[in-house]
PDB file of C-alpha atoms in Angstrom:
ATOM      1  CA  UNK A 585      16.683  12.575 -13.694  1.00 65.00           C
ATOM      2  CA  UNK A 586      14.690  14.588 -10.612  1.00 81.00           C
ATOM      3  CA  UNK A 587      17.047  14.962  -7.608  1.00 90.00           C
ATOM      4  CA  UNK A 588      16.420  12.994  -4.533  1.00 94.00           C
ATOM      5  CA  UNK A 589      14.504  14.707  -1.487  1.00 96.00           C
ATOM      6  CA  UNK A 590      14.693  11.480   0.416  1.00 97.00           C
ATOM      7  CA  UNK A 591      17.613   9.025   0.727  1.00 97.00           C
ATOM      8  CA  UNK A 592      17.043   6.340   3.266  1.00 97.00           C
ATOM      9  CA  UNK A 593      19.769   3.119   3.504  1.00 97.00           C
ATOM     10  CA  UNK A 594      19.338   0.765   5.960  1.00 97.00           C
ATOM     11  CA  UNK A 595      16.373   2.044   8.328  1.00 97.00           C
ATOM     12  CA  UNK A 596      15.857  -0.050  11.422  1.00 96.00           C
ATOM     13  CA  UNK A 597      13.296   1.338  14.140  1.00 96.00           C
ATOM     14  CA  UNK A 598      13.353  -0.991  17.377  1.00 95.00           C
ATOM     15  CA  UNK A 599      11.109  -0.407  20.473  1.00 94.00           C
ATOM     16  CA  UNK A 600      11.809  -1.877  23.922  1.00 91.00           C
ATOM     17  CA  UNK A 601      15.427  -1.820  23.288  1.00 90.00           C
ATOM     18  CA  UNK A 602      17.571  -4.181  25.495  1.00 87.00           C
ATOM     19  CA  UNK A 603      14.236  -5.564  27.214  1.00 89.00           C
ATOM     20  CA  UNK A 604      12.523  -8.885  27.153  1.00 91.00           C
ATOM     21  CA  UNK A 605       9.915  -7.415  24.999  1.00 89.00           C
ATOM     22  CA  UNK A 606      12.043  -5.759  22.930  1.00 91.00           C
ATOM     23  CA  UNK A 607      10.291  -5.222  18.938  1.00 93.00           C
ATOM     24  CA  UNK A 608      11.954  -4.424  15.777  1.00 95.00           C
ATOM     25  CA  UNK A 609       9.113  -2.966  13.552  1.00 96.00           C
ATOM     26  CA  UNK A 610      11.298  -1.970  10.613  1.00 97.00           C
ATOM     27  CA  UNK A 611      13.906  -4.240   8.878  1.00 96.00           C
ATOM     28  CA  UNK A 612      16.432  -2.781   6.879  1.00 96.00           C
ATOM     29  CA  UNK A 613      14.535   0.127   4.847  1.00 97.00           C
ATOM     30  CA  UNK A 614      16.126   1.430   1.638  1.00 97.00           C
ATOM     31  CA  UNK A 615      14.152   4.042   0.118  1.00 97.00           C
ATOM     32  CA  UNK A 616      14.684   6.911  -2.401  1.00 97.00           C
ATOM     33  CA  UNK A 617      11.808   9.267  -3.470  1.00 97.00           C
ATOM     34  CA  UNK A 618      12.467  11.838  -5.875  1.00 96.00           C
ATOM     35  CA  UNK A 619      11.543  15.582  -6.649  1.00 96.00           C
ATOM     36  CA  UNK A 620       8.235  15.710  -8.317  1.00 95.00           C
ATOM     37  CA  UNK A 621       6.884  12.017  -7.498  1.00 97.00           C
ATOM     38  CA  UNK A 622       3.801  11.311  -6.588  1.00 97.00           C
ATOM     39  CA  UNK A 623       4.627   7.812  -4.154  1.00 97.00           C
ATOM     40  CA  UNK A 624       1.506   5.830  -2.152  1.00 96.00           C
ATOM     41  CA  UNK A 625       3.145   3.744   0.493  1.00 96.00           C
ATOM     42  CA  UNK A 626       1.058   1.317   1.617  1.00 95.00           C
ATOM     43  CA  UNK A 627       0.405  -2.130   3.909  1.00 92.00           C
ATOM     44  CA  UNK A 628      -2.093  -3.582   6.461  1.00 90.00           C
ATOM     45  CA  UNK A 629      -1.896  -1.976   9.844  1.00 87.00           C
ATOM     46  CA  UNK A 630       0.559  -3.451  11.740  1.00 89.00           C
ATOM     47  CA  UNK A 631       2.790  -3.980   8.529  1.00 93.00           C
ATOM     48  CA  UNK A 632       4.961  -0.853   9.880  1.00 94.00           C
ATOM     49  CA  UNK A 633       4.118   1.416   7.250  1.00 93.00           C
ATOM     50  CA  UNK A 634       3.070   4.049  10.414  1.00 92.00           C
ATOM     51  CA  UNK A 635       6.462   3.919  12.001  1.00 94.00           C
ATOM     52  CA  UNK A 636       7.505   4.477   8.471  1.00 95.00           C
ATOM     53  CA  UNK A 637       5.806   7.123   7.940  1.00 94.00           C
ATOM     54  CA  UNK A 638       7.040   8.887  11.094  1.00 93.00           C
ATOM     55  CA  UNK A 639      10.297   8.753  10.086  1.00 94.00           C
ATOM     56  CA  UNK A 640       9.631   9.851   6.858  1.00 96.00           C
ATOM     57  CA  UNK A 641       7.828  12.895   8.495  1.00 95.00           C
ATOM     58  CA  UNK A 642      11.228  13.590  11.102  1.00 93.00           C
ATOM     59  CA  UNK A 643       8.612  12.863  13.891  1.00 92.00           C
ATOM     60  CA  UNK A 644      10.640   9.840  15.280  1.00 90.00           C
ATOM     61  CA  UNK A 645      14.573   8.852  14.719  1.00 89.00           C
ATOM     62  CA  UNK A 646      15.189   5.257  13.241  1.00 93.00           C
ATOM     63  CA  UNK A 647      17.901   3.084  15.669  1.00 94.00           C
ATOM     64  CA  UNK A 648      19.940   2.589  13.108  1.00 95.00           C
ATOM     65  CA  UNK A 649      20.397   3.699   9.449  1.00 96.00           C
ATOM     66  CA  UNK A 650      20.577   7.329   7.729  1.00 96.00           C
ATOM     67  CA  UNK A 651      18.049   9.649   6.322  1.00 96.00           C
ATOM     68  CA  UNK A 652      18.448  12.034   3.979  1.00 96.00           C
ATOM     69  CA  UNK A 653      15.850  14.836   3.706  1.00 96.00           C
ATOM     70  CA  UNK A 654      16.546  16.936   1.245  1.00 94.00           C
ATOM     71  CA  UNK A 655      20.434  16.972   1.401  1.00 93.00           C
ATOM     72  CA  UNK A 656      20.008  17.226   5.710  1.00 94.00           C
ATOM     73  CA  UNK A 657      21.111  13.822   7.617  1.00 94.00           C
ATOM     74  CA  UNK A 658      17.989  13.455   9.647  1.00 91.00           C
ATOM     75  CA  UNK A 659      19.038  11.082  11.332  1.00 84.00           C
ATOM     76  CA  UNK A 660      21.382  13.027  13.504  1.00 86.00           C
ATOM     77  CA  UNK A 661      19.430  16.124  14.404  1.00 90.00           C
ATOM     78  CA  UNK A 662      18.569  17.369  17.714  1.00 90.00           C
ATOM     79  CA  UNK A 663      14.686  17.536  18.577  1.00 91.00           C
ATOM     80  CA  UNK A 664      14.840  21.495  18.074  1.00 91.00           C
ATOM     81  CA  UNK A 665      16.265  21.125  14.538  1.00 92.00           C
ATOM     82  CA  UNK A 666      13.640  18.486  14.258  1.00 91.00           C
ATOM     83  CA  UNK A 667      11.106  20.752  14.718  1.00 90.00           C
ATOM     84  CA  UNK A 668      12.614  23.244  12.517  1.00 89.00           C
ATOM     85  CA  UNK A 669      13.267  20.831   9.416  1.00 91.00           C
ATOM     86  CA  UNK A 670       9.619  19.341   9.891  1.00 91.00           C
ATOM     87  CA  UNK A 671       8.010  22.884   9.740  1.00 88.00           C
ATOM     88  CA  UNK A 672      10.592  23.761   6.721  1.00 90.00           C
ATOM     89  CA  UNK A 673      10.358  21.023   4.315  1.00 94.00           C
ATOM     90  CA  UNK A 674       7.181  18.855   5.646  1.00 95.00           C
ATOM     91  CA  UNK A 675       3.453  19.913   5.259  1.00 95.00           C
ATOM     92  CA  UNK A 676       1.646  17.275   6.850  1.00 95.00           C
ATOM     93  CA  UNK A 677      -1.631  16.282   6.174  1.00 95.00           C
ATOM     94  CA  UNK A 678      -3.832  13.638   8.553  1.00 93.00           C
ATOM     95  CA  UNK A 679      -6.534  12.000   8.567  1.00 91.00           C
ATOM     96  CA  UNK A 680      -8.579  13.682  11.575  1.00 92.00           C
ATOM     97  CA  UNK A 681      -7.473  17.226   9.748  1.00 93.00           C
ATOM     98  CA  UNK A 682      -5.652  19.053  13.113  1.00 94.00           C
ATOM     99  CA  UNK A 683      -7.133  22.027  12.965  1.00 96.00           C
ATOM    100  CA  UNK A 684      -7.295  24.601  15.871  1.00 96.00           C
ATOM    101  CA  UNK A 685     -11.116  24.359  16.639  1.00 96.00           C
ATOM    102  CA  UNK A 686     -10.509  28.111  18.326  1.00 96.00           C
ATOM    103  CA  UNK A 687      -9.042  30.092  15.099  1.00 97.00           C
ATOM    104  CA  UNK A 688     -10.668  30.367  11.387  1.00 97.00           C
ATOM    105  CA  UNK A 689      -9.805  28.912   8.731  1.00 97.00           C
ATOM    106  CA  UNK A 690      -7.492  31.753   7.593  1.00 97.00           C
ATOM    107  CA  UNK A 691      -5.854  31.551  10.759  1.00 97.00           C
ATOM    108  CA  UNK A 692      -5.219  27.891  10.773  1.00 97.00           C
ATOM    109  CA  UNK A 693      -3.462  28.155   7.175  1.00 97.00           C
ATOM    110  CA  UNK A 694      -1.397  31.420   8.825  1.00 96.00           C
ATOM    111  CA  UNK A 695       0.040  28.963  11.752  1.00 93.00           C
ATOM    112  CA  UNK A 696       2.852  27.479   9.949  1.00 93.00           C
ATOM    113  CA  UNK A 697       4.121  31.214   8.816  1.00 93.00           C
ATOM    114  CA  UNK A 698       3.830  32.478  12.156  1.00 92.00           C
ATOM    115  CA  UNK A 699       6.044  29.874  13.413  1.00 87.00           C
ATOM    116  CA  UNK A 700       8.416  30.517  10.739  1.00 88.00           C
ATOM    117  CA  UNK A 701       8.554  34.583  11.650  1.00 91.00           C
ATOM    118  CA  UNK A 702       6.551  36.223   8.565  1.00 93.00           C
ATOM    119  CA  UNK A 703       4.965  39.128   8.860  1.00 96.00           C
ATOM    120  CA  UNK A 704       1.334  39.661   9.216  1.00 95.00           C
ATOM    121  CA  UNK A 705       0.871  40.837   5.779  1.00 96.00           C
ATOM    122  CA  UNK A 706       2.701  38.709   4.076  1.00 97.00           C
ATOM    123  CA  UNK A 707       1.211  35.532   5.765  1.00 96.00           C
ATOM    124  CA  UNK A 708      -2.010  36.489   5.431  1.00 96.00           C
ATOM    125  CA  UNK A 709      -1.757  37.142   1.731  1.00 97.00           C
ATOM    126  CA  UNK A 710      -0.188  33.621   1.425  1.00 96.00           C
ATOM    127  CA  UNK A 711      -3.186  32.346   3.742  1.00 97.00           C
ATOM    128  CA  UNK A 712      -5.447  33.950   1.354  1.00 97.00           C
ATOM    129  CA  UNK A 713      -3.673  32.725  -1.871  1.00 96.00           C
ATOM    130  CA  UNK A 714      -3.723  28.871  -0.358  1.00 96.00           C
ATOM    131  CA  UNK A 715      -6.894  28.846   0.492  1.00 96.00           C
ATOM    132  CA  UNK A 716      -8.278  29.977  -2.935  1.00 96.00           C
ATOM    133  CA  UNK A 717      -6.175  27.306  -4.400  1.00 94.00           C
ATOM    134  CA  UNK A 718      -8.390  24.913  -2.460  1.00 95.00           C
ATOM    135  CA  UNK A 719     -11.274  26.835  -3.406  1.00 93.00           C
ATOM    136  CA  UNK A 720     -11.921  27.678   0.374  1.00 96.00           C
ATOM    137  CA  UNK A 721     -11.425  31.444  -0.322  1.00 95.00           C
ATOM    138  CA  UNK A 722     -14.902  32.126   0.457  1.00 96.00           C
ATOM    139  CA  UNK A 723     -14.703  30.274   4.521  1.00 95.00           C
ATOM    140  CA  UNK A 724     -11.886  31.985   5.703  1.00 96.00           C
ATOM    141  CA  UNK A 725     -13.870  33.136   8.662  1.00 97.00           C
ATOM    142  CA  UNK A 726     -14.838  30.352   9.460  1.00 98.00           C
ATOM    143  CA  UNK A 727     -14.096  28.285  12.407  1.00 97.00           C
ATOM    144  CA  UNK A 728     -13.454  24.020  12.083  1.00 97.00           C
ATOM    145  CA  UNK A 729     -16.969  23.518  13.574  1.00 96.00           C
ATOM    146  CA  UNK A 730     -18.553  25.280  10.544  1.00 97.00           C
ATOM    147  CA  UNK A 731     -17.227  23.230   8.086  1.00 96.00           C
ATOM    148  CA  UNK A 732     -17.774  19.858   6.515  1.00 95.00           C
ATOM    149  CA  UNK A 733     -15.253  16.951   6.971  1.00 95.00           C
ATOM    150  CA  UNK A 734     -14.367  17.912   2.958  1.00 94.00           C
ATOM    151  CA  UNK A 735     -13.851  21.513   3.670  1.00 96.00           C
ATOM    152  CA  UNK A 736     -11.757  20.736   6.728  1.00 96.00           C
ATOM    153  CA  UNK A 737      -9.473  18.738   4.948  1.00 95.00           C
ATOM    154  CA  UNK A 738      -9.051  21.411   2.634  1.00 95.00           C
ATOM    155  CA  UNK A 739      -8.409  23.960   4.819  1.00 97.00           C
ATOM    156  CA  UNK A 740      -5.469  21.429   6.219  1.00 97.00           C
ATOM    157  CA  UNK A 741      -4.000  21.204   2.392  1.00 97.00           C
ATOM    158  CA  UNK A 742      -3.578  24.798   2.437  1.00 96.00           C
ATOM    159  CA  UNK A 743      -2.086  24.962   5.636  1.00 96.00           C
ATOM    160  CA  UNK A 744       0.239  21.781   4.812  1.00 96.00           C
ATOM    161  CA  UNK A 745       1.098  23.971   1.707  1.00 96.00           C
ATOM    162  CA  UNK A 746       2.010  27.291   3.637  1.00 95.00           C
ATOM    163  CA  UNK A 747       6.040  27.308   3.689  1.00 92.00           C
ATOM    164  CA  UNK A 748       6.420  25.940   0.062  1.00 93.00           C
ATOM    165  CA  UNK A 749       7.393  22.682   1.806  1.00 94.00           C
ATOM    166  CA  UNK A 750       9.766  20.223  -0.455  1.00 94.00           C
ATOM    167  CA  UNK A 751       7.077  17.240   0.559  1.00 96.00           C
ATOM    168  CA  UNK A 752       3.105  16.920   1.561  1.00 97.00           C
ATOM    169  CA  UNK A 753       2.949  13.942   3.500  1.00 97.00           C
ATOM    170  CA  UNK A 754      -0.731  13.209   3.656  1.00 96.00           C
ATOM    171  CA  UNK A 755      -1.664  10.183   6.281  1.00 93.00           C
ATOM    172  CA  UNK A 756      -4.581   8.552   5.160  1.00 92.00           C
ATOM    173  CA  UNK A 757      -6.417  11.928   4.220  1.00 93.00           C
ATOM    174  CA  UNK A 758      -9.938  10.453   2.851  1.00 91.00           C
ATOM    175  CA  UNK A 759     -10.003   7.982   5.550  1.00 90.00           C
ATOM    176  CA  UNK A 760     -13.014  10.220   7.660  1.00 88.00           C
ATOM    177  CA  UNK A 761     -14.651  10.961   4.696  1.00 91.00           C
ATOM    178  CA  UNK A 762     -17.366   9.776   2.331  1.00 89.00           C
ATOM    179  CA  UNK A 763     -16.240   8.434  -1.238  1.00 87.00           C
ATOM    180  CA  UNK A 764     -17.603  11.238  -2.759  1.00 89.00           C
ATOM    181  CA  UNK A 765     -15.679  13.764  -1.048  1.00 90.00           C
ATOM    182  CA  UNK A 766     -12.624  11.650  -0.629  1.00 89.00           C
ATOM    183  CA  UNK A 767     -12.335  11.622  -4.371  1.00 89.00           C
ATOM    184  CA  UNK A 768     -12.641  15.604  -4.287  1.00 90.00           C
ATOM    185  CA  UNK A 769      -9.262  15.926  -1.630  1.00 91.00           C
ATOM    186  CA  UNK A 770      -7.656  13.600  -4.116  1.00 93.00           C
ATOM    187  CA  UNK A 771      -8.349  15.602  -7.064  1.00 94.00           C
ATOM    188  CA  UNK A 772      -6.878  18.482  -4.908  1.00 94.00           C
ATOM    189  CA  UNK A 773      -3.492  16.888  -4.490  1.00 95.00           C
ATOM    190  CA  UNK A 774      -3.248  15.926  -8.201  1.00 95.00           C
ATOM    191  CA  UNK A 775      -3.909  19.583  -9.089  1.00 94.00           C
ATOM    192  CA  UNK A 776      -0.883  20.185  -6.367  1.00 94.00           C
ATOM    193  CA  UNK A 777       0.892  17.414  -8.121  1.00 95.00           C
ATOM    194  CA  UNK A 778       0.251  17.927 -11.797  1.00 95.00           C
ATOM    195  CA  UNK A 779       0.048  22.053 -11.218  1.00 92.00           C
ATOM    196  CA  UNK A 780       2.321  22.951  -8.828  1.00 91.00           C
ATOM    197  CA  UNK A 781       4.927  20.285  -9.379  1.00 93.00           C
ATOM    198  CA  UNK A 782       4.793  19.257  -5.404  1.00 95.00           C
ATOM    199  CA  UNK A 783       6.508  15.905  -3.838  1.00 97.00           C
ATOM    200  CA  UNK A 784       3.530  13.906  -2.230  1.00 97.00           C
ATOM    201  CA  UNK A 785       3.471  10.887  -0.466  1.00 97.00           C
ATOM    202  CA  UNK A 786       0.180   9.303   0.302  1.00 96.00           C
ATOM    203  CA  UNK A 787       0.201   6.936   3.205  1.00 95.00           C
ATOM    204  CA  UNK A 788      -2.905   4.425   2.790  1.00 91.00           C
ATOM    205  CA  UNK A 789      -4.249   1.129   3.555  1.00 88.00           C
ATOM    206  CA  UNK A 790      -6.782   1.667   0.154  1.00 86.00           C
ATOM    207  CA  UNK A 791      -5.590   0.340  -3.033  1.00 88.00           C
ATOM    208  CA  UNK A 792      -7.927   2.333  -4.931  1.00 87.00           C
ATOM    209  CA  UNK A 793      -6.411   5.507  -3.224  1.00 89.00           C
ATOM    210  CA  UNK A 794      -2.963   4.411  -4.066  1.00 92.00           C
ATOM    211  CA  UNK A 795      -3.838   3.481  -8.067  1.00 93.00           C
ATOM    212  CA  UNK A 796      -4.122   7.182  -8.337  1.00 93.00           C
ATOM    213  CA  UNK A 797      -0.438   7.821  -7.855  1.00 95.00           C
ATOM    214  CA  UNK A 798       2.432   7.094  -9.928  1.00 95.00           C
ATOM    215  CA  UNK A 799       4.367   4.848  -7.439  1.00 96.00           C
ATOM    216  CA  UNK A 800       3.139   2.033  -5.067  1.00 97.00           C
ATOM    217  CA  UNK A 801       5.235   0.911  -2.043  1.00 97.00           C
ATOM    218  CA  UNK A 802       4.111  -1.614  -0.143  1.00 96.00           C
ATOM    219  CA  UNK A 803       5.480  -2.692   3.121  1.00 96.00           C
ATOM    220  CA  UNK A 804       4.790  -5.547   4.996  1.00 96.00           C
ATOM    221  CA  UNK A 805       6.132  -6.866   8.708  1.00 95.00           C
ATOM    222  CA  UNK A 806       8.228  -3.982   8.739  1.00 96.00           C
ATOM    223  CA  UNK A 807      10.093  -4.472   4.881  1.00 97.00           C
ATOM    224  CA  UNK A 808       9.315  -3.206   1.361  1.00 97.00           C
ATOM    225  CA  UNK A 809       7.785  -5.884  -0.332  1.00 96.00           C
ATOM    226  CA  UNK A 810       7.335  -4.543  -3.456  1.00 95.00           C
ATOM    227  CA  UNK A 811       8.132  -1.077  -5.305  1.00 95.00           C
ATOM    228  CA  UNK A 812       5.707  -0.239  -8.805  1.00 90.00           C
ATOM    229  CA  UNK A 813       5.792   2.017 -11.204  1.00 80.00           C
ATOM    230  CA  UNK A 814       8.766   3.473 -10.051  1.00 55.00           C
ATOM    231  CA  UNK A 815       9.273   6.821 -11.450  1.00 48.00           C
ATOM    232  CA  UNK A 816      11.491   9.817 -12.439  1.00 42.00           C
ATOM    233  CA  UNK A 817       9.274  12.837 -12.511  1.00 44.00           C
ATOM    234  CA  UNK A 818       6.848  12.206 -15.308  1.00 39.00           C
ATOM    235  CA  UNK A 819       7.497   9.035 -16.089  1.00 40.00           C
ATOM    236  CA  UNK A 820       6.788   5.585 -15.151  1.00 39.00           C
ATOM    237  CA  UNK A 821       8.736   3.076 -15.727  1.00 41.00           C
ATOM    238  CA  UNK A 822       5.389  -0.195 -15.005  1.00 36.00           C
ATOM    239  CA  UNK A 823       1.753   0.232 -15.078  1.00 34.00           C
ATOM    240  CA  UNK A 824      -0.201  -0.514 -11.618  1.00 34.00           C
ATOM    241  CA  UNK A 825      -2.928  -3.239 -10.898  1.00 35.00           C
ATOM    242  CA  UNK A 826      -5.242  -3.368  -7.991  1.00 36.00           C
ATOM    243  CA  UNK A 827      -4.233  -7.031  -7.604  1.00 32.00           C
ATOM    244  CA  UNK A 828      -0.370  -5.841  -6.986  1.00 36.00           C
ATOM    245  CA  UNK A 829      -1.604  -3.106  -4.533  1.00 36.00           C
ATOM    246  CA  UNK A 830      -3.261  -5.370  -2.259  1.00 36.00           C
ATOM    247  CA  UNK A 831      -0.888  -7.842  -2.001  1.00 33.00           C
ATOM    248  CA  UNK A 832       0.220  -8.145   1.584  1.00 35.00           C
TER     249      UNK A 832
END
């Protein structure tokens, strides 16, 4: 069986604490996702899978609970080892791309490794290497505004990709593009999936998008719901129907 990157027991995320309005969006999460799994977690908005998904990604603390990220309690970290675990074991990849509209393409795939101290060399060989994976070797000079929505959301892949990170966490990343294309950044993270053995969890309202991946969560006012086709790597233990997808 694949090792756990993420243990979660008991994850409860309140806002407002102690006031009149205060709002508990997540009930009690239990969650383990395993090295090499390829997980969709989704629900309608406003079901909490966000707030989920941000402490998933170390970019909030829950109130109460522990999380596990990769061996690390989470949960107890100081915002500078925050930032330090995100930009370790997280790439991140969004929906409206993030790219630095100023810098190329090569340069926007070189930010994570500058942050992490590599040399110039070295990161720009990496830079290179990532972006040909995407087969966005030939645009490294160019800058965001040069490229299509598909090309931008490449370019983000690579850069999620940059310091070998232990998950992709990839927040509705077809949602600004066309079908077409959307199916072409999917095809990307199986190839990242199927090729390069990577973690990825897909965070999506689309059930189509989320019949692509081995696993379905769904969450809904704040709980998991339901959990299908729960895997070790490689292997699924049910099959997954649109019908179970979209149930809210």
């Amino acid at each position: 069986m694949a090792r756990k990157l993420i243990m979660m027991r008991n994850i409860i995320k309140r806002y407002y604490i102690g006031q009149p309005n205060e709002l508990q969006i997540l009930n009690g999460i239990d969650l383990d996702i395993h090295e090499g799994e390829f997980v969709a977690i989704v629900g309608a908005s406003g079901s909490g899978k966000s707030t989920l998904m941000n402490m998933i990604g170390a970019l909030d603390r829950p109130t109460e609970g522990t999380y596990f990220l990769n061996d690390t309690d989470v949960s107890r970290l100081n915002d500078k080892q925050l930032s330090a675990i995100r930009n370790k074991e997280i790439g991140f990849v969004f929906q409206t791309f993030n790219l630095i509209p100023r810098i190329n393409a090569l340069k926007n795939v070189e930010l994570p490794l500058l942050y992490a101290g590599v040399k110039k060399k070295e990161r720009q060989e990496r830079a290179m290497e990532l972006l040909k994976l995407v087969n966005m070797d030939d645009r490294y000079t160019h800058k965001p505004n040069e490229l299509s929505g598909g090309q931008k959301q490449r370019v983000a892949i690579a850069r999620a990709m940059a310091n070998n990170p232990s998950i992709i966490l990839a927040d509705e990343p077809t949602g600004a593009l066309d079908s077409k294309t959307g199916h072409l950044v999917m095809d990307i993270f199986h190839k990242l999936h199927d090729e390069e053995g990577k973690t990825i969890v897909l965070i999506t309202h689309s059930p189509e998008l989320a019949a692509e991946t081995e696993r379905i969560i769904t969450i809904s006012d704040g709980s998991i719901i339901s959990d299908t086709g729960k895997t070790t790597k490689g292997t699924s233990e049910s099959a997954v129907s649109e019908t179970e997808v979209s149930t809210e």
